Amino acid sequence: MAAACGQPEAAASGGRDRRRVRMVPGGPVLVEGPVEVVLEDGATVVSDRWLVALCACRRSRSYPFCDTSHRRRRDPPA
C-alpha cells in the first residue's frame, strides 16, 4: 500500500511498519502487536502477542495491559 505522498508506506514512516490502533468505547485500546510500551516512570514492558489490549481505565491489576476490570460494575456514589 502506498502512502499519500506516493512513497511506499514503510519509507514514509521512517522504515517502520504502521500499527493499527483501535479505541474501544468503555474498554481498552487495542494495538496490533508486537509492542513495547514505555510507562510514565520510564519502565518498559513488552508484549509479543499479535493483538495487545492496553488498559484505558487504569483499574487493571496487570496495568498497562487490560485485564477486563472495566467490565466490573461500579456502585454510584452515595
CSV table of C-alpha atoms in Angstrom, one decimal:
chain,number,residue,atom,x,y,z
A,1,MET,CA,0.0,0.0,0.0
A,2,ALA,CA,1.4,3.4,-0.9
A,3,ALA,CA,1.4,6.4,1.4
A,4,ALA,CA,-0.5,9.6,0.4
A,5,CYS,CA,2.6,11.3,-1.0
A,6,GLY,CA,3.3,8.4,-3.3
A,7,GLN,CA,6.1,6.8,-1.3
A,8,PRO,CA,5.8,3.2,0.0
A,9,GLU,CA,4.3,3.1,3.5
A,10,ALA,CA,7.5,1.9,5.2
A,11,ALA,CA,9.6,4.6,3.6
A,12,ALA,CA,7.0,7.3,4.5
A,13,SER,CA,7.1,6.2,8.2
A,14,GLY,CA,10.8,6.2,8.6
A,15,GLY,CA,11.2,2.5,7.7
A,16,ARG,CA,8.7,1.3,10.3
A,17,ASP,CA,5.6,-0.6,9.6
A,18,ARG,CA,2.4,1.2,10.7
A,19,ARG,CA,0.5,-0.4,13.6
A,20,ARG,CA,-3.3,-0.3,13.7
A,21,VAL,CA,-4.7,1.1,17.0
A,22,ARG,CA,-8.4,0.8,17.8
A,23,MET,CA,-10.1,2.7,20.6
A,24,VAL,CA,-12.9,0.6,22.2
A,25,PRO,CA,-15.6,2.8,23.8
A,26,GLY,CA,-15.6,2.0,27.6
A,27,GLY,CA,-12.9,-0.6,27.1
A,28,PRO,CA,-9.2,-1.0,26.2
A,29,VAL,CA,-7.0,0.4,23.4
A,30,LEU,CA,-6.3,-2.4,21.0
A,31,VAL,CA,-2.9,-2.3,19.3
A,32,GLU,CA,-1.7,-4.8,16.7
A,33,GLY,CA,1.5,-6.2,18.2
A,34,PRO,CA,4.2,-6.9,19.0
A,35,VAL,CA,4.5,-3.7,21.1
A,36,GLU,CA,6.9,-2.0,23.5
A,37,VAL,CA,5.1,0.3,26.0
A,38,VAL,CA,7.1,3.0,27.9
A,39,LEU,CA,5.4,3.8,31.2
A,40,GLU,CA,5.3,7.2,33.0
A,41,ASP,CA,8.3,6.2,35.2
A,42,GLY,CA,10.4,5.3,32.1
A,43,ALA,CA,10.0,1.5,32.7
A,44,THR,CA,9.4,-0.5,29.5
A,45,VAL,CA,7.1,-3.5,29.1
A,46,VAL,CA,7.0,-5.7,26.0
A,47,SER,CA,4.3,-8.0,24.5
A,48,ASP,CA,4.9,-10.2,21.5
A,49,ARG,CA,1.2,-11.0,21.1
A,50,TRP,CA,-0.4,-10.3,17.7
A,51,LEU,CA,-3.0,-8.1,19.4
A,52,VAL,CA,-2.5,-6.3,22.6
A,53,ALA,CA,-5.2,-4.7,24.8
A,54,LEU,CA,-3.9,-1.7,26.7
A,55,CYS,CA,-5.8,-0.5,29.8
A,56,ALA,CA,-7.6,2.9,29.4
A,57,CYS,CA,-9.5,2.9,32.7
A,58,ARG,CA,-6.4,2.3,34.9
A,59,ARG,CA,-8.3,-0.3,37.0
A,60,SER,CA,-6.3,-3.2,35.6
A,61,ARG,CA,-4.2,-5.2,38.1
A,62,SER,CA,-1.9,-6.0,35.2
A,63,TYR,CA,-1.5,-2.4,34.0
A,64,PRO,CA,-0.7,-1.3,31.4
A,65,PHE,CA,-2.3,-4.4,29.9
A,66,CYS,CA,-6.1,-4.8,30.2
A,67,ASP,CA,-7.5,-7.5,32.5
A,68,THR,CA,-11.2,-6.6,31.7
A,69,SER,CA,-11.6,-4.7,35.0
A,70,HIS,CA,-13.5,-2.1,33.1
A,71,ARG,CA,-16.4,-4.6,32.8
A,72,ARG,CA,-16.9,-4.8,36.6
A,73,ARG,CA,-19.8,-2.6,37.7
A,74,ARG,CA,-19.0,0.3,40.0
A,75,ASP,CA,-21.6,1.4,42.6
A,76,PRO,CA,-22.7,5.0,42.1
A,77,PRO,CA,-21.5,7.5,44.8
A,78,ALA,CA,-23.8,7.7,47.8
